[in-house]
PDB file of C-alpha atoms and ligand atoms in Angstrom:
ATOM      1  CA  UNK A  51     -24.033  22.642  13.574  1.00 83.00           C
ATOM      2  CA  UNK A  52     -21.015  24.003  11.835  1.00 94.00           C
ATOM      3  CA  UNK A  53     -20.722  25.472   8.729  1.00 96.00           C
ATOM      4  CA  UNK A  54     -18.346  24.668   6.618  1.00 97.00           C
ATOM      5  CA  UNK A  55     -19.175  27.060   3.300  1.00 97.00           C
ATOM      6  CA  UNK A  56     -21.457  30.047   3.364  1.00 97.00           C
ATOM      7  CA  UNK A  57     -22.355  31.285   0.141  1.00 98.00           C
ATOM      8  CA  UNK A  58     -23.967  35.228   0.784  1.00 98.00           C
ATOM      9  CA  UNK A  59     -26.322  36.879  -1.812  1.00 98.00           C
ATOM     10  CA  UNK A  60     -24.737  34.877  -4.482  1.00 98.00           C
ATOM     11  CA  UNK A  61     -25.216  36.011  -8.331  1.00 98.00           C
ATOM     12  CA  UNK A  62     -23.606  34.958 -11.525  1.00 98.00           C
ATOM     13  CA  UNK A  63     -24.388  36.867 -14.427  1.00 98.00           C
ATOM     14  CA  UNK A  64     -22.719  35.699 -17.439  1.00 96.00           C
ATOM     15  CA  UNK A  65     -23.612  37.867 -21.032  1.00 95.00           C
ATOM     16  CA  UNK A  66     -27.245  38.710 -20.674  1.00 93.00           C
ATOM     17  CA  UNK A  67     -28.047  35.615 -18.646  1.00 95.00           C
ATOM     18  CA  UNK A  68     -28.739  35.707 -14.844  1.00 97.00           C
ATOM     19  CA  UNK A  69     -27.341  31.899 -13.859  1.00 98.00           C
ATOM     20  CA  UNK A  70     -27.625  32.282 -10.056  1.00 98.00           C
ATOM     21  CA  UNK A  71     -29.801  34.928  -8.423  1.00 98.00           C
ATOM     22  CA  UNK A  72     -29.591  35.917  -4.941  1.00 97.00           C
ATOM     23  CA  UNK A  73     -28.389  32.648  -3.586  1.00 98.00           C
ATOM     24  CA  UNK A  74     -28.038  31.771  -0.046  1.00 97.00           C
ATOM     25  CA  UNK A  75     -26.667  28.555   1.136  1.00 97.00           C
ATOM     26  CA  UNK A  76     -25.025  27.158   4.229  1.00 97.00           C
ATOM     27  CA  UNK A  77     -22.944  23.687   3.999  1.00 97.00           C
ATOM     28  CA  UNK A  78     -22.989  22.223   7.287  1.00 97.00           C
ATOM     29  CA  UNK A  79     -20.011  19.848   8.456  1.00 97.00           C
ATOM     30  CA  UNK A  80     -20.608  16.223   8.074  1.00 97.00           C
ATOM     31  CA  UNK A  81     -23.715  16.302   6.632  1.00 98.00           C
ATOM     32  CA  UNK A  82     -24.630  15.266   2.948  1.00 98.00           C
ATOM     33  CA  UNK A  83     -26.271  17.314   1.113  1.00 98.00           C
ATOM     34  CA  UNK A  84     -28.344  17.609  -2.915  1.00 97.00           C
ATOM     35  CA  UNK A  85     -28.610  19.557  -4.823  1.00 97.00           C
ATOM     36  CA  UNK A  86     -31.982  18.384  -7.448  1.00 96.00           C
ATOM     37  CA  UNK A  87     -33.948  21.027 -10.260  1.00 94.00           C
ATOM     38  CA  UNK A  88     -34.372  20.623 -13.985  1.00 93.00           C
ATOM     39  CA  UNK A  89     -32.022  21.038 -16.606  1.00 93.00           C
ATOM     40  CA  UNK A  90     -30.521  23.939 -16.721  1.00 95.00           C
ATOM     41  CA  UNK A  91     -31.764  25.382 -13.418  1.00 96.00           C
ATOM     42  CA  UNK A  92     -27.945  26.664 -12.326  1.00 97.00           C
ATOM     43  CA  UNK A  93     -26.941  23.190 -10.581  1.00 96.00           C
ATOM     44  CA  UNK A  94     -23.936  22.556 -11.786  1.00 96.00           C
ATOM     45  CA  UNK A  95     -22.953  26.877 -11.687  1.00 97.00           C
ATOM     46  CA  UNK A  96     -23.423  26.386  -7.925  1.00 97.00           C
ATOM     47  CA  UNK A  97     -21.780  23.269  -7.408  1.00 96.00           C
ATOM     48  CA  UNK A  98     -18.531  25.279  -9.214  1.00 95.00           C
ATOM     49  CA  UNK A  99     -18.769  28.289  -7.348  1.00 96.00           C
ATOM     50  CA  UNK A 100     -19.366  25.879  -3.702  1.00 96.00           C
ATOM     51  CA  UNK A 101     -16.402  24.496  -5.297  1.00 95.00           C
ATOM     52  CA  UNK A 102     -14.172  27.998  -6.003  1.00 95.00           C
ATOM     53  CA  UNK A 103     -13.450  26.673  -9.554  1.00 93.00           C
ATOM     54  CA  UNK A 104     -15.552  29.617 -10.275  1.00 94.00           C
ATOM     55  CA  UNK A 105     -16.406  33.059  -9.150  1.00 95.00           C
ATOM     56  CA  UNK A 106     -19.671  34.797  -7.956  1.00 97.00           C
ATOM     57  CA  UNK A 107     -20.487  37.969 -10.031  1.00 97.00           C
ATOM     58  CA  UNK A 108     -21.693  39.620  -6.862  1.00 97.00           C
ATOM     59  CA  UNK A 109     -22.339  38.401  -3.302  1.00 98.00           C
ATOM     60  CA  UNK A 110     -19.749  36.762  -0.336  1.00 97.00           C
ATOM     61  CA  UNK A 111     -18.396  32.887   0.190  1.00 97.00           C
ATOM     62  CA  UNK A 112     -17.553  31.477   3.200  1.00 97.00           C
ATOM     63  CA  UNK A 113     -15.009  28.795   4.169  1.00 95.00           C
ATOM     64  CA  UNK A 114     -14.522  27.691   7.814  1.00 92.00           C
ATOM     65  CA  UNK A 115     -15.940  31.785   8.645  1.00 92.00           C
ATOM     66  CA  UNK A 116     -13.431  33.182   6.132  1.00 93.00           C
ATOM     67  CA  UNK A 117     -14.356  35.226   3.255  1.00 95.00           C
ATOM     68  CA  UNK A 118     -12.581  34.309   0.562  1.00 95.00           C
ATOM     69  CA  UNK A 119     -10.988  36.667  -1.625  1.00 94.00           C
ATOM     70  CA  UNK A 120     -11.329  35.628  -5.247  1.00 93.00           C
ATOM     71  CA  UNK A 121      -8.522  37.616  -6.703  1.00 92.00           C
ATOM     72  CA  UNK A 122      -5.734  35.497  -3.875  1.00 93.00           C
ATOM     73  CA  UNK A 123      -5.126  32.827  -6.964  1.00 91.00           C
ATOM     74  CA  UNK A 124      -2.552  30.852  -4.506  1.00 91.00           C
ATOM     75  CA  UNK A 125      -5.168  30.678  -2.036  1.00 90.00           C
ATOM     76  CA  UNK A 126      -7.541  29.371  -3.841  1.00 92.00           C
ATOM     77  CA  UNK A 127      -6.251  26.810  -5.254  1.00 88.00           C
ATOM     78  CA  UNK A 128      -4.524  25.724  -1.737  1.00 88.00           C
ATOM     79  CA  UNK A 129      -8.489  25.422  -0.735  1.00 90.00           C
ATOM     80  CA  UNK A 130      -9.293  23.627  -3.521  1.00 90.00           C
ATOM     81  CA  UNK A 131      -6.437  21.065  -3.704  1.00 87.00           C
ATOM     82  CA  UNK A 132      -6.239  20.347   0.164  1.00 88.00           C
ATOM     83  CA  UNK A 133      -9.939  20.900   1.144  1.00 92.00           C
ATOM     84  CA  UNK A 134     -11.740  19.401  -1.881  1.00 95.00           C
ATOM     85  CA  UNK A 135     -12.763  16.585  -3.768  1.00 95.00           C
ATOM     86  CA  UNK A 136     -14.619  16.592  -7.150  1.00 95.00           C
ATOM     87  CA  UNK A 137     -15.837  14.004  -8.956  1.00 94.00           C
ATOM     88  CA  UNK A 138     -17.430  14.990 -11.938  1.00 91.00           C
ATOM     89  CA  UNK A 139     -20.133  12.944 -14.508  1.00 87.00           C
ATOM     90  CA  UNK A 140     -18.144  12.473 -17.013  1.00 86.00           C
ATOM     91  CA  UNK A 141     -14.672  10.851 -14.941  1.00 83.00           C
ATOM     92  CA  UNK A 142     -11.605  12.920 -16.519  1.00 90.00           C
ATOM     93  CA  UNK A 143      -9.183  10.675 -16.154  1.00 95.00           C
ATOM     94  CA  UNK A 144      -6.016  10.531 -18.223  1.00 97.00           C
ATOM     95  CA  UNK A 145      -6.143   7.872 -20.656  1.00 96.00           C
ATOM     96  CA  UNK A 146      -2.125   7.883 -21.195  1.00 97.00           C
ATOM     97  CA  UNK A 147      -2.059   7.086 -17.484  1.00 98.00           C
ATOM     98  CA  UNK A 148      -2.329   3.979 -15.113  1.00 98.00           C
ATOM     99  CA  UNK A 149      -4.917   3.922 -12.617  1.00 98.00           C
ATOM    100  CA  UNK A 150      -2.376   4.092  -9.958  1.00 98.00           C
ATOM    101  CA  UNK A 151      -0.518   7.264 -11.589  1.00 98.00           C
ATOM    102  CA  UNK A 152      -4.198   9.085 -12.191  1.00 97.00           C
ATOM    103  CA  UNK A 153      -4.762   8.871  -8.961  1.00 97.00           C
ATOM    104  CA  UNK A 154      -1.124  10.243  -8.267  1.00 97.00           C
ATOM    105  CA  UNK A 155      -1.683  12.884  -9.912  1.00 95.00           C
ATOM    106  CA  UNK A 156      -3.474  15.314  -7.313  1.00 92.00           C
ATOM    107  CA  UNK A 157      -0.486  14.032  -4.807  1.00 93.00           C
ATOM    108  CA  UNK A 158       1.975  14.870  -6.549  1.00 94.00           C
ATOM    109  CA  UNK A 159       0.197  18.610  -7.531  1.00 89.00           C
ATOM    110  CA  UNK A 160       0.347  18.746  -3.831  1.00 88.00           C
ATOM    111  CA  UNK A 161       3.904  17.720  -3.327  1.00 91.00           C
ATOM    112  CA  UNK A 162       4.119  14.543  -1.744  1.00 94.00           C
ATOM    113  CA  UNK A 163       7.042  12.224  -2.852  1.00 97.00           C
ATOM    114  CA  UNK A 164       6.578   9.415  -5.408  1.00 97.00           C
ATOM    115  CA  UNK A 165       6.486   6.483  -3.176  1.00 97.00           C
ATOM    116  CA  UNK A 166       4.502   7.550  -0.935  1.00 97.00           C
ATOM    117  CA  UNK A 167       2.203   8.902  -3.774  1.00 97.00           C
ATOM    118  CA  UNK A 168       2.223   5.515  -5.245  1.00 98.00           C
ATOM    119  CA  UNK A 169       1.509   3.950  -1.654  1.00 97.00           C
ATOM    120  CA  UNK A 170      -1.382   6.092  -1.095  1.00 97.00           C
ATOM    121  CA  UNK A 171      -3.016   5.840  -4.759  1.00 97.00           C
ATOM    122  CA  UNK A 172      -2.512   2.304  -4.170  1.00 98.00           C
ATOM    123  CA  UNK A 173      -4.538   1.603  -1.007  1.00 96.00           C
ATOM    124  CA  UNK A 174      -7.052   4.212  -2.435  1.00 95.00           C
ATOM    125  CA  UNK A 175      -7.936   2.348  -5.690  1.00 96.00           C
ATOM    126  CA  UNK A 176      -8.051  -0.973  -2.927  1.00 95.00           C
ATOM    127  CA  UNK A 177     -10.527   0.988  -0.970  1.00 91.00           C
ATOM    128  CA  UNK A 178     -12.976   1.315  -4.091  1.00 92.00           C
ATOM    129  CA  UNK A 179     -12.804  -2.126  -5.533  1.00 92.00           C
ATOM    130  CA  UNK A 180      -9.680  -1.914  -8.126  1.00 95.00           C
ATOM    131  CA  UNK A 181      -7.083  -4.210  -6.240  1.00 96.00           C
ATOM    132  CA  UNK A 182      -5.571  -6.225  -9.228  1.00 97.00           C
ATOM    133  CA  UNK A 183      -6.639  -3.781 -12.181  1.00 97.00           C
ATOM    134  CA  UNK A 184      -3.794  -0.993 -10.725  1.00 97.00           C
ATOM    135  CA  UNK A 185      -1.859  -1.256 -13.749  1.00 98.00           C
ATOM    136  CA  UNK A 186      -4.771  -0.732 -16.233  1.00 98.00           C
ATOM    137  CA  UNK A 187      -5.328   2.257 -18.366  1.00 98.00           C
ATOM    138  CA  UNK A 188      -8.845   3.808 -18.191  1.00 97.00           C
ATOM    139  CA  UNK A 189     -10.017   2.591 -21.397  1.00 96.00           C
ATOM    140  CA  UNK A 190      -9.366  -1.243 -20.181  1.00 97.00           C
ATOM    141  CA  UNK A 191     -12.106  -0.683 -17.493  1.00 96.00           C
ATOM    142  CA  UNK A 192     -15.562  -0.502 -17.262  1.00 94.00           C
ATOM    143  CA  UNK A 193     -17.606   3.189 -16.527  1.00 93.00           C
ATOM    144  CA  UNK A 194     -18.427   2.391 -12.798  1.00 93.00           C
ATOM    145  CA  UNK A 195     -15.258   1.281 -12.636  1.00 95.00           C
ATOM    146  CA  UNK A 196     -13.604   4.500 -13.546  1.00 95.00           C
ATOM    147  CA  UNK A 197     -15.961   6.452 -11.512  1.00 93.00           C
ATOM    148  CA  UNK A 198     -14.616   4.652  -8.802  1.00 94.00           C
ATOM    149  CA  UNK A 199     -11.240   5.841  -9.770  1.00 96.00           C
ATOM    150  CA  UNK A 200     -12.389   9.249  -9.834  1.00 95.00           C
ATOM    151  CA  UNK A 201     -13.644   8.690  -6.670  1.00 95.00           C
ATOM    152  CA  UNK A 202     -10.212   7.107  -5.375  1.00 95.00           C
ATOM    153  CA  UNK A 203      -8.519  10.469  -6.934  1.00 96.00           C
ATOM    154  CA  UNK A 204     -10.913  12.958  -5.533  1.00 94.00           C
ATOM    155  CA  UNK A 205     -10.118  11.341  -1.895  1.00 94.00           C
ATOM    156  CA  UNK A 206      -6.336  11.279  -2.381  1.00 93.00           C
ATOM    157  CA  UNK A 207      -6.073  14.237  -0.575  1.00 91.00           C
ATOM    158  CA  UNK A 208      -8.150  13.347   2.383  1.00 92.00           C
ATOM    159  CA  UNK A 209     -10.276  16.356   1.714  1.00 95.00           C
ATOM    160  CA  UNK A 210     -12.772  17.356   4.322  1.00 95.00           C
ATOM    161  CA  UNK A 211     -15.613  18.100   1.492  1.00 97.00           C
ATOM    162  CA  UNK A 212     -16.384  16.148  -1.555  1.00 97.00           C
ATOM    163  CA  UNK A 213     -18.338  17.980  -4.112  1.00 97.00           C
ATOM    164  CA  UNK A 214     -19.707  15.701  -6.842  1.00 97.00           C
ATOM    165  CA  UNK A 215     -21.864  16.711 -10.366  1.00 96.00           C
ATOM    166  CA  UNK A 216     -24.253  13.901 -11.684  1.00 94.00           C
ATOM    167  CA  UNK A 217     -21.446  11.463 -10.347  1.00 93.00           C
ATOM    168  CA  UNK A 218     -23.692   8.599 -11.644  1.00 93.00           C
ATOM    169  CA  UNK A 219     -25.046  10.021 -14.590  1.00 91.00           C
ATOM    170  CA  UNK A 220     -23.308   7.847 -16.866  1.00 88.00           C
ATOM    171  CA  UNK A 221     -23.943   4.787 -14.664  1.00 89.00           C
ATOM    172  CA  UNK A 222     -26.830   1.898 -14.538  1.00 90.00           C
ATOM    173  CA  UNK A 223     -28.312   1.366 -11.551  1.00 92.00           C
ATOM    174  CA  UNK A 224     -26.235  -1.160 -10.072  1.00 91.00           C
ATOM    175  CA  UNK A 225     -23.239   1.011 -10.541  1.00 90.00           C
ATOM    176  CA  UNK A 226     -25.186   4.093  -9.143  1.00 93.00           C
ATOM    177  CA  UNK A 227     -26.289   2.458  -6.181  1.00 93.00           C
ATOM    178  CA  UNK A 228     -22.185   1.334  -5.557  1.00 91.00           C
ATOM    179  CA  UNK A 229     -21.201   4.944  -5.679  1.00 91.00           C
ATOM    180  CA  UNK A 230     -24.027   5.915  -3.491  1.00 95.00           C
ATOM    181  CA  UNK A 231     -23.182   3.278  -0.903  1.00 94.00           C
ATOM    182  CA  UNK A 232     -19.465   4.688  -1.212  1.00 93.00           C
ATOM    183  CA  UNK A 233     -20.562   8.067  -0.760  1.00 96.00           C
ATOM    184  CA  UNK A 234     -22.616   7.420   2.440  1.00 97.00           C
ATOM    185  CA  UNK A 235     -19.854   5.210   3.717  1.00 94.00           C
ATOM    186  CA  UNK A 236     -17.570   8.154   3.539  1.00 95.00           C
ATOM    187  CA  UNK A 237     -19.856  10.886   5.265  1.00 97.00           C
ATOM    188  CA  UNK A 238     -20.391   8.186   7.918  1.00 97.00           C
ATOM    189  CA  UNK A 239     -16.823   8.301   8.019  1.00 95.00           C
ATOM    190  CA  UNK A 240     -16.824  12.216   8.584  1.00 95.00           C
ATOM    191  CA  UNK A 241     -16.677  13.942   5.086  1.00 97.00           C
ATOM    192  CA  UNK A 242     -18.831  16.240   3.813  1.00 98.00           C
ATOM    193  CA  UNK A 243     -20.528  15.444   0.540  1.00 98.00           C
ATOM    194  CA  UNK A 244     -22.415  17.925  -1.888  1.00 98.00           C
ATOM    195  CA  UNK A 245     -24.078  16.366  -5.056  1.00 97.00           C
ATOM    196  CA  UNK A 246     -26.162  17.588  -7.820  1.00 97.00           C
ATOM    197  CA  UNK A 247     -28.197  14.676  -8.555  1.00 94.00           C
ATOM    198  CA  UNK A 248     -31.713  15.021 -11.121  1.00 86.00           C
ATOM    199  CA  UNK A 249     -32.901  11.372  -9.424  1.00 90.00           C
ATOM    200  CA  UNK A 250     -35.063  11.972  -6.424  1.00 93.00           C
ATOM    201  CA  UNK A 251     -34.541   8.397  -5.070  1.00 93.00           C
ATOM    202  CA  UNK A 252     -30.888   9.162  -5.004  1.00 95.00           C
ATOM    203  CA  UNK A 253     -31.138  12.532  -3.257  1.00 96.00           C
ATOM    204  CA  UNK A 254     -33.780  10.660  -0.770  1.00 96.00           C
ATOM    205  CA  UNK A 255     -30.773   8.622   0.539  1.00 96.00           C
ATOM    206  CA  UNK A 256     -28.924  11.771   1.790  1.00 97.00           C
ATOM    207  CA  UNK A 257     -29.746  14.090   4.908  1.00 95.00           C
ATOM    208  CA  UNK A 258     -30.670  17.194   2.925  1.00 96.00           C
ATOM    209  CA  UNK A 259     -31.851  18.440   0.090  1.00 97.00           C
ATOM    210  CA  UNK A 260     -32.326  21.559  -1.616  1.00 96.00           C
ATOM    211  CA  UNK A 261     -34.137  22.118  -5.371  1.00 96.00           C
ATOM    212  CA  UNK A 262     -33.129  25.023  -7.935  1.00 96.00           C
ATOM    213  CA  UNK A 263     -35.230  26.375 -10.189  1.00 96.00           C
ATOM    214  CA  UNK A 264     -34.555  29.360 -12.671  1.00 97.00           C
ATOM    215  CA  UNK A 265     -31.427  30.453 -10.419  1.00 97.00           C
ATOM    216  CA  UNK A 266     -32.497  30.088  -7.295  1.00 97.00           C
ATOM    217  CA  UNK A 267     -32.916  27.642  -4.608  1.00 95.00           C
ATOM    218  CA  UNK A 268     -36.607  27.248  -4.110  1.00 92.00           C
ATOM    219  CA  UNK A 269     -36.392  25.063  -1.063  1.00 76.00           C
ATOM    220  CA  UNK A 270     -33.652  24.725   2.090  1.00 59.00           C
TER     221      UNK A 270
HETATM  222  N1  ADP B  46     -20.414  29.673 -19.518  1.00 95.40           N
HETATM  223  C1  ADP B  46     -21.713  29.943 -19.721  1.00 95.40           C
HETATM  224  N2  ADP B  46     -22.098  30.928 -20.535  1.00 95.40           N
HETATM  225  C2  ADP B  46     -23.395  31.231 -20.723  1.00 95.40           C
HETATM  226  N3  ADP B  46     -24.381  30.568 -20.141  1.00 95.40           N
HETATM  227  C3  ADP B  46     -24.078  29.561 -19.327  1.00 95.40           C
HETATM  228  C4  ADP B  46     -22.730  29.182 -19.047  1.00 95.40           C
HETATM  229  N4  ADP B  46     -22.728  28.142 -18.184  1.00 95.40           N
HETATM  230  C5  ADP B  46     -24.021  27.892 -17.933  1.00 95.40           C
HETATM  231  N5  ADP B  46     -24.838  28.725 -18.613  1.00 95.40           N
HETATM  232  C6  ADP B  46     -26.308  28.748 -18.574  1.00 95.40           C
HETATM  233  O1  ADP B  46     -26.687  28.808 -17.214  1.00 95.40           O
HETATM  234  C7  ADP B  46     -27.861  28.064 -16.974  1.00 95.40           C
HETATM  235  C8  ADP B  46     -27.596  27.053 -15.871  1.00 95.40           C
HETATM  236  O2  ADP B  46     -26.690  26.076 -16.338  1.00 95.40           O
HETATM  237  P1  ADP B  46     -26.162  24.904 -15.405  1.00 95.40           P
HETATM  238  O3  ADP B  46     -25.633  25.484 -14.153  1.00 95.40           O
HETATM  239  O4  ADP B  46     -25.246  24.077 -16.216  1.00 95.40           O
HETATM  240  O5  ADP B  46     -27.527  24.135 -15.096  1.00 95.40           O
HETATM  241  P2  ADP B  46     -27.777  22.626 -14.596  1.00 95.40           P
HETATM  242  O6  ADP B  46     -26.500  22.084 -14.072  1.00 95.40           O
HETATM  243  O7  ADP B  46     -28.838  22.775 -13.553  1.00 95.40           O
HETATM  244  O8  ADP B  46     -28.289  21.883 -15.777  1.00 95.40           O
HETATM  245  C9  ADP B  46     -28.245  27.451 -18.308  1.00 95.40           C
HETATM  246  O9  ADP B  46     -29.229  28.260 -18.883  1.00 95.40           O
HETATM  247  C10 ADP B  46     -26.952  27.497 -19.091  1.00 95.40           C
HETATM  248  O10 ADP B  46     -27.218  27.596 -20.463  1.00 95.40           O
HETATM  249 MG1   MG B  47     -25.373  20.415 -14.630  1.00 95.40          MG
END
């Protein structure tokens, strides 16, 4: 199998605490992975640093065989804005906007022109459900409904990896399980999906999983 990120000997130290100690991971292509452990286990420190929004303290990443070089700013957020999606808990979306223009936003960052940004957002949002609510503002939509925006924006891109942080953490279960139905739908469809979940019956429902504990992954 390929390997899409490599994370070497990875350690965050931030103050006197020791986040992430010695971790060693491989992200295979196409495959989905979670990522379970309690509360404050360094979940959501790894997902960032999988994710180069942050940076190791020590220790080597990875992409596509290439180590990346934290201090190449441009390159990193090339990476980031062409090779990944995020989709967070708590959905960040911009209240000012339409649904259509948040998920616009990332397209534009990226430089494509307006109509075919609009195009774009516009079978996106279709794709998770939202045909007919395009025009609506975040707050006139219910919370699995704006996770499935978030979703819609993290895919605007067509980005080969999807890395997602308690994406249904704020949801009930009927919500959850349309997320999780999205989310295997679109590593069927060839992405690559990484997800720190704390609900074993939704990491069950994806090919891999690994637990944390204390700043370390326990179990590959
Ligand atoms: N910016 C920070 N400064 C200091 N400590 C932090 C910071 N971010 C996270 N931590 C600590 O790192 C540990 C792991 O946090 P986190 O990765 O958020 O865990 P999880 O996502 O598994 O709940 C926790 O003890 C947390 O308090
Ligand atoms: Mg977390």
């Amino acid at each position: 199998m390929l390997v899409l990120i490599d994370l070497r000997m990875v350690n965050k130290i931030i103050g006197q605490e020791h986040i992430l100690k010695d971790v060693n991971l491989s992200v295979y292509k196409g495959e989905f992975l979670s990522i379970i452990g309690p509360s404050g286990s360094g979940k959501s420190s790894l997902l960032y640093i999988v994710g180069l929004l942050d940076r190791p303290s020590s220790g080597e990443i990875l992409i596509e065989e290439k180590t990346i070089d934290f201090s190449d700013q441009k390159r990193l957020s090339e990476v980031r804005n062409k090779k990944f999606g995020f989709v967070f808990q708590f959905h960040y979306l911009i209240n000012e906007l339409t649904l259509t223009e948040n998920v616009m936003v990332p397209l534009l960052k990226a430089g494509i022109p307006i109509r075919k940004a609009r195009e774009r957002a516009l079978s996106l949002l279709e794709m998770v459900g939202l045909k007919g609510k395009e025009s609506r503002k975040p707050y006139q939509i219910s919370g699995g409904e704006q996770q499935r925006v978030s979703i819609a924006r993290a895919l605007s891109n067509n980005p080969d990896l999807i890395i997602a942080d308690e994406p249904t953490g704020n949801l009930d279960s009927k919500n959850t399980q349309i997320v999780m139905d999205m989310f295997k739908e679109l590593n069927k469809e060839g992405k690559t999906i990484v997800m720190v979940t704390h609900e074993m019956d939704l990491a069950n429902q994806t090919n891999r999983i690994i637990s944390m504990r204390d700043g370390r992954v326990v179990s590959v």
